[in-house]
Amino acid sequence: MGNDYNPFSLEGKNILVTGASSGIGEAVAIKCALMGAGVAVTGRNVERLKAVYDQLEDAPFRAQITADLTVAEDLERLVAALPPLDGAVLCAGNSTTLPLQFGSREKFDDMFNVNFFAPVELLRLMYKKKILNKGASVVLIASIGGTHSFMPGNGVYGASKASLNAVMKYAAREFASRRVRVNSICPGMVDTPLIHRGTITEEQLVEDAKRYPLGRYGRPEDVAYGAIYLLSDASSWLTGHDLVIDGGFSI
Amino acid sequence: MNIQEFIENFAAQLDETDEALITPETQFKQLDEWSSLTALSIIAMVDDEYDVIVKGNDIINSDTIQDLFDAVKSKRKPGAD
Ligand SMILES: NC(=O)c1ccc[n+]([C@@H]2O[C@H](COP(=O)([O-])OP(=O)(O)OC[C@H]3O[C@@H](n4cnc5c(N)ncnc54)[C@H](OP(=O)(O)O)[C@@H]3O)[C@@H](O)[C@H]2O)c1
């Protein structure tokens, strides 16, 4: 067997990464390029998106498209700019820590607009417009919250991610006719700007990380490596699965 | 914003503590029922009622309800009474 044996290679694939301007999406974009993929990145912040785009210089194909996925015209513009894709990792999302008694319709709408409606609409259009090639693989970044873990204060967020996981399974069934696979990753707490917003203090985060059996919060690349598996041909027979990557937290 | 109304809004987030015992001097984190969920409820209440985002550290740095009241007041937009 040659040294270039690599069933996880992404060579010859073009992959879209949303939320690529920060955190998990940033790591996914950079690692996909290292695995040989062409990568299209999208996010809202122009400078941070460009900084990630600049790191994709060895990718056989690269593109950057700035878009707010909760704005219909932006989403349309993004879809129109996409090349045929062999994979997509939808990382764009937000979180909120809010006891349910404060979860007004407005708060739910804010969370569902970005975490549920935006990725679902993007997924729908990529499939309907046949931007996703036959055999393409889609990875939705959900969360353990809402399906595997129910921490107080996470209800509004968890509901949006549980809904996303539900659509993932239906899409996996329906899109199988074109051999398009749809899976999700459900991360536990991952060290990105998302968790350092101050609602939870740094001291509380340090304490919370100790509750993870593997002794630490996740790193963005822990999730990126899972995404690479799901994008690669190594997972050709896997669809409709929610891959928990959480250092053992939800066991 | 006045302290009496703030205390009422604060007390509404508590389930076990006698409201009559809550005063500006109450060291709220010493209350038996104080928990991380109570802290989240206080943060959400302040957002709803006063349109101010307090952080976990504002809670940590406040000993008494008066301290927290002062912190919220100092973050209010100019013109909001
Ligand atoms: N970190 C965790 O602990 C954790 C755990 C479980 C699941 N997740 C999920 O993982 C995903 C990535 O989170 P992260 O931790 O990497 O957070 P992050 O560092 O805050 O990154 C969030 C990304 O989403 C983009 N985004 C947010 N709202 C958007 C909008 N309206 N339109 C387009 N892009 C938007 C941001 O773009 P700009 O920065 O350019 O605005 C950014 O690139 C999210 O879906 C999150 O819910 C995270």
XYZ file of N, CA, C and O in Angstrom, chain A residues 97-99 101-102 107 152-153 197-204, chain B residues 13 36-37 40-45 47-48 54-57 60:
128
model
N -28.188 32.428 26.117
C -28.414 31.731 27.381
C -29.527 32.464 28.096
O -29.344 33.604 28.525
N -30.682 31.860 28.165
C -31.879 32.571 28.598
C -32.850 31.595 29.248
O -33.283 30.633 28.611
N -33.198 31.832 30.515
C -34.216 30.949 31.124
C -35.506 30.995 30.302
O -35.858 32.042 29.749
N -38.576 31.217 30.928
C -39.631 32.192 31.229
C -39.355 33.549 30.579
O -40.241 34.395 30.529
N -38.143 33.760 30.063
C -37.838 34.985 29.323
C -37.800 34.733 27.806
O -37.469 35.622 27.039
N -37.481 36.417 21.085
C -36.192 35.746 21.340
C -36.102 34.440 20.551
O -35.045 34.101 20.005
N -30.165 24.013 32.043
C -31.022 25.180 32.272
C -30.459 26.417 31.571
O -29.248 26.645 31.599
N -31.337 27.171 30.930
C -30.913 28.383 30.236
C -30.651 28.171 28.756
O -30.447 29.125 28.016
N -18.952 35.442 25.811
C -19.740 36.659 25.661
C -20.009 37.332 26.994
O -20.613 38.393 27.055
N -19.619 36.665 28.091
C -19.734 37.317 29.393
C -20.984 36.982 30.191
O -21.033 37.243 31.381
N -22.010 36.404 29.531
C -23.190 35.997 30.319
C -22.745 34.947 31.334
O -23.088 35.008 32.513
N -21.979 33.982 30.833
C -21.306 33.005 31.691
C -19.898 33.563 31.926
O -19.215 33.901 30.974
N -19.477 33.643 33.187
C -18.160 34.234 33.453
C -17.034 33.255 33.097
O -17.253 32.047 32.998
N -15.830 33.795 32.924
C -14.671 32.954 32.609
C -14.442 31.918 33.714
O -14.090 30.774 33.428
N -14.669 32.325 34.977
C -14.511 31.388 36.100
C -15.504 30.233 35.978
O -15.161 29.069 36.204
N -16.742 30.564 35.614
C -17.758 29.516 35.457
C -17.399 28.566 34.321
O -17.620 27.359 34.415
N -37.653 36.954 40.809
C -36.833 35.863 40.266
C -36.510 34.817 41.328
O -35.882 33.803 41.041
N -26.844 29.326 39.526
C -26.479 29.902 38.229
C -27.744 30.240 37.424
O -27.745 31.196 36.644
N -28.815 29.472 37.626
C -30.057 29.779 36.903
C -30.676 31.084 37.413
O -31.210 31.868 36.624
N -28.872 33.829 35.716
C -29.342 34.003 34.338
C -30.686 34.724 34.308
O -30.949 35.543 33.423
N -31.541 34.419 35.285
C -32.860 35.073 35.343
C -32.714 36.558 35.653
O -33.430 37.389 35.089
N -31.780 36.892 36.537
C -31.553 38.303 36.862
C -31.041 39.041 35.614
O -31.499 40.130 35.285
N -30.099 38.420 34.910
C -29.564 39.035 33.688
C -30.684 39.256 32.675
O -30.790 40.334 32.064
N -31.556 38.262 32.520
C -32.656 38.377 31.544
C -33.676 39.417 32.002
O -34.206 40.185 31.187
N -33.941 39.466 33.308
C -34.886 40.457 33.848
C -34.366 41.874 33.586
O -35.119 42.753 33.148
N -32.345 42.866 31.273
C -32.460 43.128 29.838
C -33.897 43.530 29.486
O -34.138 44.541 28.823
N -34.863 42.736 29.982
C -36.288 43.000 29.684
C -36.757 44.331 30.259
O -37.383 45.131 29.577
N -26.314 43.196 31.432
C -25.298 42.978 32.464
C -24.622 41.646 32.177
O -25.205 40.740 31.582
N -23.379 41.535 32.582
C -22.608 40.316 32.342
C -22.488 39.549 33.644
O -22.750 40.088 34.726
N -22.042 38.319 33.510
C -21.826 37.498 34.690
C -20.913 38.192 35.695
O -21.117 38.103 36.901
N -19.910 38.924 35.182
C -18.974 39.604 36.078
C -19.626 40.730 36.871
O -19.209 41.016 37.996
N -20.998 39.002 39.759
C -19.922 38.600 40.672
C -19.400 39.801 41.464
O -19.131 39.710 42.658
